PDB file of C-alpha atoms in Angstrom:
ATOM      1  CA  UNK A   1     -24.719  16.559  11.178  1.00 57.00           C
ATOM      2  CA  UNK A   2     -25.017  13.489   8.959  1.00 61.00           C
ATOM      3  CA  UNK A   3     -21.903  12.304   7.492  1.00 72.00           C
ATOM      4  CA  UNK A   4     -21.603   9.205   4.377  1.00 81.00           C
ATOM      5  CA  UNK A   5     -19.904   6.260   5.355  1.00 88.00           C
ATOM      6  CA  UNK A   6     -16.143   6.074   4.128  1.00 92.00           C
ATOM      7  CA  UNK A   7     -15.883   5.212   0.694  1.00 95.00           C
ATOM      8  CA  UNK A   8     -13.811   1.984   0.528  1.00 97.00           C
ATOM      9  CA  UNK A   9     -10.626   1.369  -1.294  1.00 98.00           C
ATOM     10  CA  UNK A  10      -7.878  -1.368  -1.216  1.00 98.00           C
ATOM     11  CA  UNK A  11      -4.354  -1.125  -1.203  1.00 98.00           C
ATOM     12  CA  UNK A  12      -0.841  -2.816  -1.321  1.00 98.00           C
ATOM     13  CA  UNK A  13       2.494  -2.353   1.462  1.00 98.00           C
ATOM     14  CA  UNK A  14       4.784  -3.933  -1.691  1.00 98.00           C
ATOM     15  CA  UNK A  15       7.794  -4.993   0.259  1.00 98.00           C
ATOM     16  CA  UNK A  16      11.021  -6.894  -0.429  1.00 96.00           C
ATOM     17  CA  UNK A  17      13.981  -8.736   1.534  1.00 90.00           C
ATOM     18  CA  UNK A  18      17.463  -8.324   0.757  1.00 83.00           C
ATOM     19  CA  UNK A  19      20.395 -10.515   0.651  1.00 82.00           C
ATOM     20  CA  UNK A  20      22.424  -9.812   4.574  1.00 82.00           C
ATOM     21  CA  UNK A  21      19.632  -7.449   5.189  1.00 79.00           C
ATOM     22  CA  UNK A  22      17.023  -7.740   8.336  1.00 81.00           C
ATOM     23  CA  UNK A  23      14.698  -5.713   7.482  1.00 86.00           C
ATOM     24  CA  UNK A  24      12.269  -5.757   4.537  1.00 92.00           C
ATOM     25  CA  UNK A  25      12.598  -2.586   2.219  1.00 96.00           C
ATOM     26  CA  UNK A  26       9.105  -1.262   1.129  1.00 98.00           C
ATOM     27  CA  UNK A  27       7.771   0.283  -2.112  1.00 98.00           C
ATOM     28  CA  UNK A  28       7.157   4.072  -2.126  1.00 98.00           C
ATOM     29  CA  UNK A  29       5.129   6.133  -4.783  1.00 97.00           C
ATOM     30  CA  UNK A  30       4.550   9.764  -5.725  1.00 97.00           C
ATOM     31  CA  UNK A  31       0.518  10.459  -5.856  1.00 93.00           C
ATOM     32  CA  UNK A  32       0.046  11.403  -9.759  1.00 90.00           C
ATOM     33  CA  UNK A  33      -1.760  15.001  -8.746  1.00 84.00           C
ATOM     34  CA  UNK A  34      -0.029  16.204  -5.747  1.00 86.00           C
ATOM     35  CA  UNK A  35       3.013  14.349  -5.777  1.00 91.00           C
ATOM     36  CA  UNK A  36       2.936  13.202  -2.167  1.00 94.00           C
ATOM     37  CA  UNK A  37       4.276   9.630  -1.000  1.00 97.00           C
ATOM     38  CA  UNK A  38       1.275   7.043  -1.015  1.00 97.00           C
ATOM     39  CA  UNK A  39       1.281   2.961  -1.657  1.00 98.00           C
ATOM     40  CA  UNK A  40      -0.584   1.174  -4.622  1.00 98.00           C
ATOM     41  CA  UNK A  41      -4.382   1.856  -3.793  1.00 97.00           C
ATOM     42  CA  UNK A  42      -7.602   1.595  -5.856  1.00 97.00           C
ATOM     43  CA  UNK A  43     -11.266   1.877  -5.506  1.00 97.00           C
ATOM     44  CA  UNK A  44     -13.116  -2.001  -5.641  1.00 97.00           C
ATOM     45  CA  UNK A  45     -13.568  -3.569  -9.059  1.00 97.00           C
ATOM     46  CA  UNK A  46     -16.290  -6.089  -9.632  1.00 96.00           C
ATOM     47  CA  UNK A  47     -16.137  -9.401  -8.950  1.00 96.00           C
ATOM     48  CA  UNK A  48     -12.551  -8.925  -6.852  1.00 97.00           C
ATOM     49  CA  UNK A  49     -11.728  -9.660  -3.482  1.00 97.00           C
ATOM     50  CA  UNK A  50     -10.077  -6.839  -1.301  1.00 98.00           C
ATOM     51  CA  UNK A  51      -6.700  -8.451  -1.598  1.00 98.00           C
ATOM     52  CA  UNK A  52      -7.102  -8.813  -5.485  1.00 98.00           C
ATOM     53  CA  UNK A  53      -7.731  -5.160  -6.067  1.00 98.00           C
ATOM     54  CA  UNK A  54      -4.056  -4.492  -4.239  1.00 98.00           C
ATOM     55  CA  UNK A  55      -2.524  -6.665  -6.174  1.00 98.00           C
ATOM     56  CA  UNK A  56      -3.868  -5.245  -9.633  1.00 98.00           C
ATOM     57  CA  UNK A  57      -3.556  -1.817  -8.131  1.00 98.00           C
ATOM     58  CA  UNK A  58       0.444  -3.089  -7.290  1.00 98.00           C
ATOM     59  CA  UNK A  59       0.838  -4.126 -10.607  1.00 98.00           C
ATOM     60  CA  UNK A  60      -0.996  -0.971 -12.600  1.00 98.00           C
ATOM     61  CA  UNK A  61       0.645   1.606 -10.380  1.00 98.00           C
ATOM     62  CA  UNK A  62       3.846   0.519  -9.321  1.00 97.00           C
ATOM     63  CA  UNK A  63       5.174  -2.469 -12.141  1.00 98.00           C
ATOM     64  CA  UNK A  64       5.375  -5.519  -9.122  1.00 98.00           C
ATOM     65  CA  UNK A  65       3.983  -8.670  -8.633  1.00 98.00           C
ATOM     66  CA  UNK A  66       4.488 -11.200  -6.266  1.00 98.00           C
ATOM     67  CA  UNK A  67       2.509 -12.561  -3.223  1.00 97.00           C
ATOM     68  CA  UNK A  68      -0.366 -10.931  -1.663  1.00 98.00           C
ATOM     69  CA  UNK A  69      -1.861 -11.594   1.855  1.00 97.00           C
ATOM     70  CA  UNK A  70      -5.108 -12.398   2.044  1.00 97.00           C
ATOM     71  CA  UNK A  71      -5.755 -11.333   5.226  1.00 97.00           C
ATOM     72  CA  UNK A  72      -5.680  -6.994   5.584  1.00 98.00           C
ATOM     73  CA  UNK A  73      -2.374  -6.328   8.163  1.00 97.00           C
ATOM     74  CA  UNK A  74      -4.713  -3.604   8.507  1.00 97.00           C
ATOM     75  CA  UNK A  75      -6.144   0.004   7.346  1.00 97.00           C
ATOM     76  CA  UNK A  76      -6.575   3.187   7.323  1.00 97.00           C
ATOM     77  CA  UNK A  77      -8.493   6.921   6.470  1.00 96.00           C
ATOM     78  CA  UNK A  78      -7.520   9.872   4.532  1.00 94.00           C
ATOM     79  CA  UNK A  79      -9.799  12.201   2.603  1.00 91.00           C
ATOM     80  CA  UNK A  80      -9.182  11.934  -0.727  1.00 89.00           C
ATOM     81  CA  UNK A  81      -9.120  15.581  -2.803  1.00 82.00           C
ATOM     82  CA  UNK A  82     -11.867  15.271  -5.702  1.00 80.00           C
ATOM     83  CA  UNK A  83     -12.106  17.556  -9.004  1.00 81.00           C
ATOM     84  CA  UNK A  84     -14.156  20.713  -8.179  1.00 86.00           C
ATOM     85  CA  UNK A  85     -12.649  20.717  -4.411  1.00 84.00           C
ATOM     86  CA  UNK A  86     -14.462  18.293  -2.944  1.00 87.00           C
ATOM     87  CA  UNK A  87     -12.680  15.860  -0.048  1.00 89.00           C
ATOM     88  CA  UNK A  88     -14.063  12.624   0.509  1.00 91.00           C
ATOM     89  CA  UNK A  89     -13.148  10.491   3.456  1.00 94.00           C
ATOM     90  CA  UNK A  90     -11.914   6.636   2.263  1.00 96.00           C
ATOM     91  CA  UNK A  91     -11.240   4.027   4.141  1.00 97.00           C
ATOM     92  CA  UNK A  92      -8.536   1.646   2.547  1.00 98.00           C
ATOM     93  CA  UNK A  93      -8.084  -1.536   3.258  1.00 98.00           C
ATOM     94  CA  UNK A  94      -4.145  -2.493   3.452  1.00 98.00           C
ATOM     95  CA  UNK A  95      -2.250  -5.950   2.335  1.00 98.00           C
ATOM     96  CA  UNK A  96       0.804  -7.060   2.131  1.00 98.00           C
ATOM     97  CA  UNK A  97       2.454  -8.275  -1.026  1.00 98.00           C
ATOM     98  CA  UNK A  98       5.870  -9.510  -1.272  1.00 97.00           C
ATOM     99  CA  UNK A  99       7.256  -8.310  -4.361  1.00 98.00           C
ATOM    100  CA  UNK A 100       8.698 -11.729  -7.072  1.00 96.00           C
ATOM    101  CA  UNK A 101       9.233  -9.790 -10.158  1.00 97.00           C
ATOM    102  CA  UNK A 102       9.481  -6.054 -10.829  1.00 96.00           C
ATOM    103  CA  UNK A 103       8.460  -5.148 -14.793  1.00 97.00           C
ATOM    104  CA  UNK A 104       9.838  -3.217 -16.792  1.00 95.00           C
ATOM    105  CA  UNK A 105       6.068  -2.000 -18.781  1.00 96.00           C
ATOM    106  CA  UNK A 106       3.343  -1.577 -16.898  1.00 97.00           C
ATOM    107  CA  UNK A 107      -0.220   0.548 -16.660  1.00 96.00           C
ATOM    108  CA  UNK A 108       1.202   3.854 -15.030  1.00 96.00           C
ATOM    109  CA  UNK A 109       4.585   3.532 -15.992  1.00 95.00           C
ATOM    110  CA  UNK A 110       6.254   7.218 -16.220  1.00 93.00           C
ATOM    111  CA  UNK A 111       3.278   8.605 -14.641  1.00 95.00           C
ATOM    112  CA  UNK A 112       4.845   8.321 -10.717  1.00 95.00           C
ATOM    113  CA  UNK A 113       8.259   7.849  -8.886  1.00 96.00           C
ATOM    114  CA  UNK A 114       8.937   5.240  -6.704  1.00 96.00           C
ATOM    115  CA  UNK A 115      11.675   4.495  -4.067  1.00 97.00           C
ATOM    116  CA  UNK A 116      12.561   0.964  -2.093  1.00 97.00           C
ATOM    117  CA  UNK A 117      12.914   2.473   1.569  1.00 97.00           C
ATOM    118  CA  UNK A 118      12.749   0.825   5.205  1.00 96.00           C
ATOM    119  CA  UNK A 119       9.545   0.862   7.167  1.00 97.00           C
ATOM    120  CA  UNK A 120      11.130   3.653   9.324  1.00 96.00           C
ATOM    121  CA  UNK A 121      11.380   6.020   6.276  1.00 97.00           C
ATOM    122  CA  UNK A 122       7.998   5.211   4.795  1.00 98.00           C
ATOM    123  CA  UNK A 123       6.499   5.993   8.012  1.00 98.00           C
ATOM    124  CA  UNK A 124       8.568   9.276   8.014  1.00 98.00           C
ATOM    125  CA  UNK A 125       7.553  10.574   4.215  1.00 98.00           C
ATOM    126  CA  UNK A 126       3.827   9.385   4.295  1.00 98.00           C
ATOM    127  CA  UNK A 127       1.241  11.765   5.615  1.00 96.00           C
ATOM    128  CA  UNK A 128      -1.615   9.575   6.957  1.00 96.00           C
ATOM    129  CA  UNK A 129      -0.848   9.097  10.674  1.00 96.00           C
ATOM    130  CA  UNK A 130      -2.676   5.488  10.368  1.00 97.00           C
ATOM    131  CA  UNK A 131      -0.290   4.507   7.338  1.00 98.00           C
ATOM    132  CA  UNK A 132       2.579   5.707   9.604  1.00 97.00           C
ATOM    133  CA  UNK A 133       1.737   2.749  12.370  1.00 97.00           C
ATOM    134  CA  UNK A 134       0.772   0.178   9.762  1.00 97.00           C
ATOM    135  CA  UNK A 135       4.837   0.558   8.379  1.00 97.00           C
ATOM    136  CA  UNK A 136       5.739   0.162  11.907  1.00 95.00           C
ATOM    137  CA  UNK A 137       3.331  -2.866  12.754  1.00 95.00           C
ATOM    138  CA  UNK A 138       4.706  -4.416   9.498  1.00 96.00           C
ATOM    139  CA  UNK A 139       8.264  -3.782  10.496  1.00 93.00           C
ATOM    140  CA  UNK A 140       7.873  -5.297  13.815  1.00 90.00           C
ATOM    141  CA  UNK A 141       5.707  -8.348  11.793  1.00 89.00           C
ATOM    142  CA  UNK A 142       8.285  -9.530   9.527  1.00 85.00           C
ATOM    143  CA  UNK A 143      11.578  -8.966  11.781  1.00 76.00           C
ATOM    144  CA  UNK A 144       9.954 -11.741  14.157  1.00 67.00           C
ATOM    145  CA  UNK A 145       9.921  -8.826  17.092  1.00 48.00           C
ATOM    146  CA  UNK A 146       6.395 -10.267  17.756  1.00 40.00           C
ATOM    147  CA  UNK A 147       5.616 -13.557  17.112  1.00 40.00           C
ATOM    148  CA  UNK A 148       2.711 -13.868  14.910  1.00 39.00           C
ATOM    149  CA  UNK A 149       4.055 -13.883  11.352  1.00 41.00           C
ATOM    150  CA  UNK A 150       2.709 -11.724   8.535  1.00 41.00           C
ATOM    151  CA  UNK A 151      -0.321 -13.876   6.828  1.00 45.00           C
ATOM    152  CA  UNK A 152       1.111 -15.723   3.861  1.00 43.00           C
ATOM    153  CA  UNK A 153      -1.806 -15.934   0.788  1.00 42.00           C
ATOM    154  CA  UNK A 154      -4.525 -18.915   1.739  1.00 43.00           C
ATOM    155  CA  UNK A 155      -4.397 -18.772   5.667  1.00 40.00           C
TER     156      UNK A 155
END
C-alpha cells in the first residue's frame, strides 16, 4: 500500500528555571479542538528555518519568547485529525526555547490553557509516546545527568 511521506511541522519544548529549583519547569498547552495537552507547533512558513517556525509558533500560541536552539533535541509523529475526518501523519520537528519574557497579548491568547509543569508531568499528560521520551531526554539534558548540554542558539 503506498503511503505520503509525513507532512512536516516544527515545534517548541518552552521551558524555564526557577530560583532553588533543579529542574527546568516546561510549558504545557490545551490543543484548541480537542483540548488535549500538546507544545507550540506549526506547519513551515516561507522563508523560515525549522527553529524559527517554533519560536513564532511559541510566541502565537503560547505568549513566550526567549532563546531557541538551533539544533532539533529531537522529534516526533502523531496523526493529526483534519476537517471531514481525515488523519494525516506529521512529523514535527522539536526545539528547545528557554522562555525570557512571558506577554501578556499575544496571537491565541484566550483560545488555550497552559500550565508550567516538570518534564515528569509533561511526559505523563501528553499522548504521543515520542513526545513522552523527548521530556525525559530534555530532563536528563539540562540537569547535567548526561554530559552534553542542551544546544544554546548558534552552535
Amino acid at each position: 500500500m503506498l503511503r505520503r511521506p509525513p507532512r512536516q511541522q516544527y515545534a517548541a519544548i518552552c521551558y524555564r528555571m526557577r530560583k532553588n529549583q533543579t529542574e527546568p519547569e516546561v510549558l504545557l498547552l490545551t490543543s484548541r479542538d480537542t483540548g488535549r495537552w500538546v507544545i507550540p507547533k506549526g506547519w513551515p512558513m516561507s522563508g523560515k528555518k525549522g527553529y524559527a517556525v517554533a519560536e513564532r509558533e511559541a510566541y502565537e500560541e503560547a505568549g513566550v519568547k526567549g532563546k531557541v536552539a538551533e539544533k532539533p533535541i529531537g522529534h516526533y509523529d502523531y496523526l493529526k485529525g483534519m476537517d471531514g475526518g481525515l488523519k494525516i501523519h506529521c512529523r514535527v520537528q522539536v526545539h528547545t526555547l528557554e522562555v525570557k519574557n512571558e506577554l501578556k497579548d499575544f496571537p491565541e491568547k484566550g483560545m488555550r490553557r497552559s500550565e508550567w509543569v516538570n518534564c515528569e508531568e509533561a511526559a505523563s499528560r501528553v499522548q504521543e509516546p515520542e513526545l513522552k521520551v523527548l521530556f525525559h531526554k530534555f530532563a536528563q539534558r539540562i540537569s547535567g545527568i548526561q554530559p552534553q548540554a542542551i544546544p544554546e542558539a548558534g552552535e
